[in-house]
mmCIF file of C-alpha atoms and ligand atoms in Angstrom:
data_model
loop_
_atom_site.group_PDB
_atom_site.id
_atom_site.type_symbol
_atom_site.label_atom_id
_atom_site.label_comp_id
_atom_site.label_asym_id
_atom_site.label_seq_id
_atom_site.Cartn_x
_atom_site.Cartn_y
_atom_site.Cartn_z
ATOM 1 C CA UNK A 222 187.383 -73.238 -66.371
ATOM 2 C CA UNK A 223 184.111 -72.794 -67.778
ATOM 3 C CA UNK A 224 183.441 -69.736 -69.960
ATOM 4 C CA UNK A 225 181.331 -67.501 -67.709
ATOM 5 C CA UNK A 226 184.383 -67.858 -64.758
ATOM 6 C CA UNK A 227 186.441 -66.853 -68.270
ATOM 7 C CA UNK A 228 184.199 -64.159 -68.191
ATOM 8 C CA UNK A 229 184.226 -63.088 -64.821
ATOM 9 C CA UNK A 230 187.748 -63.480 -64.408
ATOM 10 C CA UNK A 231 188.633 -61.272 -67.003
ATOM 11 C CA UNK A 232 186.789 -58.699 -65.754
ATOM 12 C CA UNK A 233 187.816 -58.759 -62.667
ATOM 13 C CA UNK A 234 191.223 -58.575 -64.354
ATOM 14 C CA UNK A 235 190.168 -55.077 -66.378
ATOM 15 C CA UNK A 236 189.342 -53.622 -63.168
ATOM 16 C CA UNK A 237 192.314 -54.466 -61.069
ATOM 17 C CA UNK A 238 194.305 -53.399 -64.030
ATOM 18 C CA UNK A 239 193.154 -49.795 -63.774
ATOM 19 C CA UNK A 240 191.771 -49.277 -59.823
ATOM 20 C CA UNK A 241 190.786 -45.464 -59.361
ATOM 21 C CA UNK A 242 194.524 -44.491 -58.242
ATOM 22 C CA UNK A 243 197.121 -46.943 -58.604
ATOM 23 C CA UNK A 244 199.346 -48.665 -56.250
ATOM 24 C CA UNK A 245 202.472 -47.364 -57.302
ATOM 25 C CA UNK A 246 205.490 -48.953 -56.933
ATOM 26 C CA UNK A 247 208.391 -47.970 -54.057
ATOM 27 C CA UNK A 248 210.544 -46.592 -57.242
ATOM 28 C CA UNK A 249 207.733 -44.593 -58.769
ATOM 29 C CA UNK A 250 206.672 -43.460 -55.351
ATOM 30 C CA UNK A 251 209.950 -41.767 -54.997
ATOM 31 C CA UNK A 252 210.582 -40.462 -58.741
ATOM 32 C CA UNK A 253 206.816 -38.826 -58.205
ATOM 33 C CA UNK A 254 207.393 -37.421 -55.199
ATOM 34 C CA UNK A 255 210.912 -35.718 -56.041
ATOM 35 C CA UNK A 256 209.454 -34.343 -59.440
ATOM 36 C CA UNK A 257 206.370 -33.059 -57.453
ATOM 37 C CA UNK A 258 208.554 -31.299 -55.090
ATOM 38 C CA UNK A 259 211.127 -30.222 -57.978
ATOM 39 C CA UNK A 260 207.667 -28.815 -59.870
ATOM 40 C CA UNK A 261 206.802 -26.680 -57.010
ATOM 41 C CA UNK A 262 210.322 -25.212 -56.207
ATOM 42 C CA UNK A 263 210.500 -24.508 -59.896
ATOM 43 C CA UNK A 264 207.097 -22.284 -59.510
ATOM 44 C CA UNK A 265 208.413 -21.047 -56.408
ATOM 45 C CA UNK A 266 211.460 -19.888 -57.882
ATOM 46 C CA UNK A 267 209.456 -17.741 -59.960
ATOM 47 C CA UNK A 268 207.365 -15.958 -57.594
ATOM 48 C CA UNK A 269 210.827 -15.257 -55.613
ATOM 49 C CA UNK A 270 212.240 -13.270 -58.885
ATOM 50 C CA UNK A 271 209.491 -11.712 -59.445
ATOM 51 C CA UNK A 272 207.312 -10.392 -56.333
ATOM 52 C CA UNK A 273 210.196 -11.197 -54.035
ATOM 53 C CA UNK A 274 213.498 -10.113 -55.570
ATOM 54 C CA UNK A 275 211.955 -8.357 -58.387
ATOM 55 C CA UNK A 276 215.273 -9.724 -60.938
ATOM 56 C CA UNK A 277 212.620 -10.516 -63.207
ATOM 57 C CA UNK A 278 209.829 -7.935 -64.004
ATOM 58 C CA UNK A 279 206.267 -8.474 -62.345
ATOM 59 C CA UNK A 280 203.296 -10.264 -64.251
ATOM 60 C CA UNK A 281 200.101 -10.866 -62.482
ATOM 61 C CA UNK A 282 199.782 -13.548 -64.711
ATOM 62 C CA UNK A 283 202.312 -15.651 -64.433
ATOM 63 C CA UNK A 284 202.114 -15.313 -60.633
ATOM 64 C CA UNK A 285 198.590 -16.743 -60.782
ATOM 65 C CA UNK A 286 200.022 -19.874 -62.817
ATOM 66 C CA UNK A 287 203.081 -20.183 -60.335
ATOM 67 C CA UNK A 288 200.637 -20.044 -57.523
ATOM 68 C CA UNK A 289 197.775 -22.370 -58.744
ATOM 69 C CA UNK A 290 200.074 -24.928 -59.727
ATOM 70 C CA UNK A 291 202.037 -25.011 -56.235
ATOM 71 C CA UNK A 292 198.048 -25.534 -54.824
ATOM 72 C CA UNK A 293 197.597 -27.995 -57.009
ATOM 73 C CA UNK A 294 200.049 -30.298 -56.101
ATOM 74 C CA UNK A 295 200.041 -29.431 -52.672
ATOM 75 C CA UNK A 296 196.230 -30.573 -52.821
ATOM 76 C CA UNK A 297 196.752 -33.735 -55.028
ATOM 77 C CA UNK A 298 197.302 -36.116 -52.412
ATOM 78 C CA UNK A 299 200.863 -36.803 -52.410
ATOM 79 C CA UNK A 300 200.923 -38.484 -49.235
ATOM 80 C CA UNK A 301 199.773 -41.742 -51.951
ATOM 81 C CA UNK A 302 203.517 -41.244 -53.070
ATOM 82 C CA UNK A 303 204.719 -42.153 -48.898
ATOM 83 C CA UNK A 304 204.695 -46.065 -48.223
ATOM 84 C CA UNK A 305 206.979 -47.271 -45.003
ATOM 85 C CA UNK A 306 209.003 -49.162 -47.530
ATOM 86 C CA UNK A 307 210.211 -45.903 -49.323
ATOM 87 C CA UNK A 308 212.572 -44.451 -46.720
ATOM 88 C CA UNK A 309 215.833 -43.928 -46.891
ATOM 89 C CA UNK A 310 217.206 -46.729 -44.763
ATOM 90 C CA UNK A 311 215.033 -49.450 -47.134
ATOM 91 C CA UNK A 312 214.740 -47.661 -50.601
ATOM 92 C CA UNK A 313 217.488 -46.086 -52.375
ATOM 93 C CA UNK A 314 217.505 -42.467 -54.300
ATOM 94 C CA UNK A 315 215.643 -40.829 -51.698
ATOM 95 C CA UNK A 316 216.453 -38.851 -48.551
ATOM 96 C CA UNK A 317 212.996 -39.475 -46.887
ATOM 97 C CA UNK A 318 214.113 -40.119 -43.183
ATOM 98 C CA UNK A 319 212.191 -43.089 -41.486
ATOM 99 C CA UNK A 320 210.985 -40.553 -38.673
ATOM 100 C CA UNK A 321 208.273 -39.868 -41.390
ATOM 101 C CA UNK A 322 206.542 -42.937 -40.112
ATOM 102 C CA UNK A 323 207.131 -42.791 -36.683
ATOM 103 C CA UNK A 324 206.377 -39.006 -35.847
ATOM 104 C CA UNK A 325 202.562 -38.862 -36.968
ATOM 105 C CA UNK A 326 201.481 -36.067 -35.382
ATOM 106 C CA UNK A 327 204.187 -33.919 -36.572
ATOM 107 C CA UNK A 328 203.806 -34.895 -40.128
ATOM 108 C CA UNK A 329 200.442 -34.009 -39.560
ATOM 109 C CA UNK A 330 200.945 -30.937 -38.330
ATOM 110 C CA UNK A 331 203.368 -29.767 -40.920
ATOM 111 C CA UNK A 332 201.517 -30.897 -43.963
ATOM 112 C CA UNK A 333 198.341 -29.524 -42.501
ATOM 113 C CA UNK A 334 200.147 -26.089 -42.517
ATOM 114 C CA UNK A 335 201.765 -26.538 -45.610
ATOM 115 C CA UNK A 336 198.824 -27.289 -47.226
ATOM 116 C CA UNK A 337 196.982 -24.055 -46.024
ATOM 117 C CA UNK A 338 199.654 -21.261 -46.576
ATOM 118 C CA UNK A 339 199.381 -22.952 -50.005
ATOM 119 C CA UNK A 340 195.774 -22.523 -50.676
ATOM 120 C CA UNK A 341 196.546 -18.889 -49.456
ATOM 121 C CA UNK A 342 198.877 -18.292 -51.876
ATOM 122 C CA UNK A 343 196.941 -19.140 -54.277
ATOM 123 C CA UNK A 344 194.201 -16.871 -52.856
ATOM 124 C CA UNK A 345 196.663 -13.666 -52.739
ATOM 125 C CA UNK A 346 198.143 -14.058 -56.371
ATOM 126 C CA UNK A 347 194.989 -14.046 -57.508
ATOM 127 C CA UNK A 348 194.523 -10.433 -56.112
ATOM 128 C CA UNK A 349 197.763 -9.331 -57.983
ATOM 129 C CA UNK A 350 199.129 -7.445 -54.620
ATOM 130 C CA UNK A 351 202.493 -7.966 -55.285
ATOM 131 C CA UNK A 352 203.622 -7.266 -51.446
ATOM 132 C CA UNK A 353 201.295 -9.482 -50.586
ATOM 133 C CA UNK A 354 202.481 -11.881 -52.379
ATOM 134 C CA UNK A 355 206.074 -11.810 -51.515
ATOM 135 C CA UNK A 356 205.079 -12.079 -47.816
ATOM 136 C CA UNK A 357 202.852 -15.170 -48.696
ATOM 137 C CA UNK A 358 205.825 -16.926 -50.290
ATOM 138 C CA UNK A 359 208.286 -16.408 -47.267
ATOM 139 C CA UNK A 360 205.184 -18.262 -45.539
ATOM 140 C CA UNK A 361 204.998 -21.052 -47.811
ATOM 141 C CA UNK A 362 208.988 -21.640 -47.941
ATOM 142 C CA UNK A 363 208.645 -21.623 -44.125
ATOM 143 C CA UNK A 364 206.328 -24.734 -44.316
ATOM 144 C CA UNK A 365 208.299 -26.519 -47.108
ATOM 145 C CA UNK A 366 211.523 -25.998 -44.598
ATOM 146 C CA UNK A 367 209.523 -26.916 -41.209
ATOM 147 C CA UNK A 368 209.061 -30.719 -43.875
ATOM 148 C CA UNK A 369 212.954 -30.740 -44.409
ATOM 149 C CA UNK A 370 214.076 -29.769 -41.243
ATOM 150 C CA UNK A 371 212.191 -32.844 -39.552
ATOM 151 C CA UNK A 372 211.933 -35.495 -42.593
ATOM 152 C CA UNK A 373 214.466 -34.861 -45.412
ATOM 153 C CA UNK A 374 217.822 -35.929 -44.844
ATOM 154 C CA UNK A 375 220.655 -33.138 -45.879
HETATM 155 C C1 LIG B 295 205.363 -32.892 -45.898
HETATM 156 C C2 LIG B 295 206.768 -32.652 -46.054
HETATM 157 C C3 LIG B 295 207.304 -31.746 -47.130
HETATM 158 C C4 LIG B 295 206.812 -30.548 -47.559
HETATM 159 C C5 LIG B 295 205.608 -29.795 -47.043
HETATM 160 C C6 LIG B 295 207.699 -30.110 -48.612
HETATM 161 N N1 LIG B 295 208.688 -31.008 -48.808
HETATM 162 FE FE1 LIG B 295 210.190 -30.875 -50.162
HETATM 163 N N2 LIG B 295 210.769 -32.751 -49.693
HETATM 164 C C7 LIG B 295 210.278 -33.498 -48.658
HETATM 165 C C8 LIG B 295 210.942 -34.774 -48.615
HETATM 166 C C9 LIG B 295 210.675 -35.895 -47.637
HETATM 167 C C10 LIG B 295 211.866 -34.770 -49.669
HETATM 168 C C11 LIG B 295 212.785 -35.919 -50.092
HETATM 169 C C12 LIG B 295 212.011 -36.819 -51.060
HETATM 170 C C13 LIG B 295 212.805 -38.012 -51.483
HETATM 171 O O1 LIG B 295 214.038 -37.913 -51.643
HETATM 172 O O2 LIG B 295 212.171 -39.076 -51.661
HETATM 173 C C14 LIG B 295 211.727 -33.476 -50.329
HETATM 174 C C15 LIG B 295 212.471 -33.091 -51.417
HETATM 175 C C16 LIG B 295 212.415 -31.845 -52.003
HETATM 176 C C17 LIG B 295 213.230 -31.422 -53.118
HETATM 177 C C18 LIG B 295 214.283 -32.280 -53.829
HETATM 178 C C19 LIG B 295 213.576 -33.193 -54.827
HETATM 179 C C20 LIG B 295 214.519 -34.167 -55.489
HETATM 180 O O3 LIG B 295 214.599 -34.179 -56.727
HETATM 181 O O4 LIG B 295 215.178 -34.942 -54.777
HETATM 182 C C21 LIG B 295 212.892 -30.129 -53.398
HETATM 183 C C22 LIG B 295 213.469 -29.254 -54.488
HETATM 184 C C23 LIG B 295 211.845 -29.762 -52.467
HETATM 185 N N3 LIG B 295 211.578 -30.821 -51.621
HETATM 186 C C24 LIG B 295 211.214 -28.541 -52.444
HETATM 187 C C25 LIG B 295 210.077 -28.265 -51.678
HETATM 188 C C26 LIG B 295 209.330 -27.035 -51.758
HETATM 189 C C27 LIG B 295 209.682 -25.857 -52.636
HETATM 190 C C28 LIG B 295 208.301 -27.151 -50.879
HETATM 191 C C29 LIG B 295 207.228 -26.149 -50.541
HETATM 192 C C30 LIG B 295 206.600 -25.437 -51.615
HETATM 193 C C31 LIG B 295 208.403 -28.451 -50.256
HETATM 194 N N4 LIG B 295 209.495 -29.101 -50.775
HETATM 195 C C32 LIG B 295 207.532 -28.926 -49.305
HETATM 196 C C33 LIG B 295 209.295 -33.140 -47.785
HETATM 197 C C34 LIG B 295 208.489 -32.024 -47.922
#
C-alpha cells in the first residue's frame, strides 16, 4: 500500500471507530435499554412517595430532578437501543416480545404518548403543584403500562 492509502485508510479507520452514535451491539442494546427503564422507575418511585403517597415528605426540588431526568431519557432516543435481532425469541435476557417489530403503528402510538405525558411532567414539577403532580404521574405510569401490556413479556 502506498503511504497516502496508509493515510487515508487510517482515517477512515478514526472515524468509523467513533461514528456520531454507535452501533451498539444486541447485548448492549438490551443492558441499555433495561437500565434506562430501571433509571426511570427509580425516579418514578420517588415522585409516587412523595406527591403521590406522601410516605416521604414533599420537596419541590427533588421532584424537578425526578421529573427532568424521566424527560430526559424518554427524549434520548432509545428506540437506537431496539434492533429486530434483540427480541426475546432471538436474544436472551430480555422480555422484548417480537410484536415490537411487527405492530408499527402501535409502537408508534404508544411511544408518541409516552413521550408527551413525559415532557408534561416535566412541565408540572416544575410548577411545584404537588396535586398536579401526582395526577401527572398516574398519566405517565399509564403510558409506561399501555408499552408492557402490548410489548413486554410478563
Ligand atoms: C415504548 C415501550 C415502553 C415504554 C413507554 C416503557 N417501557 Fe418499560 N419496558 C419496555 C420493554 C420492551 C421492556 C423489556 C426490555 C427488555 O427486557 O429488553 C421494559 C422493561 C422495563 C423494566 C424492567 C427493566 C429490566 O431491568 O429488565 C422496568 C422497571 C420498566 N420497563 C419501567 C418502565 C417505566 C417506569 C416506564 C415509564 C416511565 C416505562 N417502563 C416505559 C417497554 C416500555
Amino acid at each position: 500500500m502506498k503511504k497516502t492509502g496508509v493515510i487515508a485508510a487510517a482515517i477512515l479507520a478514526t472515524s468509523f471507530a467513533m461514528p456520531a452514535a454507535a452501533q451498539l451491539s444486541v447485548e448492549d442494546q438490551i443492558e441499555a435499554r433495561q437500565a434506562g427503564y430501571q433509571f426511570m422507575a427509580w425516579n418514578m418511585g420517588k415522585i409516587k412517595a412523595q406527591a403521590v403517597d406522601g410516605d416521604v415528605e414533599f420537596n419541590a426540588d427533588q421532584m424537578k430532578a425526578a421529573a427532568n431526568a424521566i424527560a430526559a431519557i424518554a427524549n434520548s432516543g432509545m428506540g437506537a437501543l431496539f434492533s429486530p435481532d434483540s427480541t426475546m425469541d432471538k436474544a436472551e435476557n430480555t422480555r422484548l416480545k417480537p410484536e415490537f417489530f411487527q405492530q408499527t403503528d402501535k409502537v408508534r402510538e404508544v411511544g408518541t404518548n409516552f413521550v408527551r405525558e413525559a415532557n408534561k411532567l416535566q412541565e408540572v414539577a416544575a410548577t411545584g403543584d404537588r396535586g398536579a403532580l401526582a395526577r401527572q404521574f398516574s398519566a405517565v405510569g399509564q403510558t409506561c403500562k399501555a408499552c408492557h401490556d402490548n410489548f413486554r413479556a410478563d
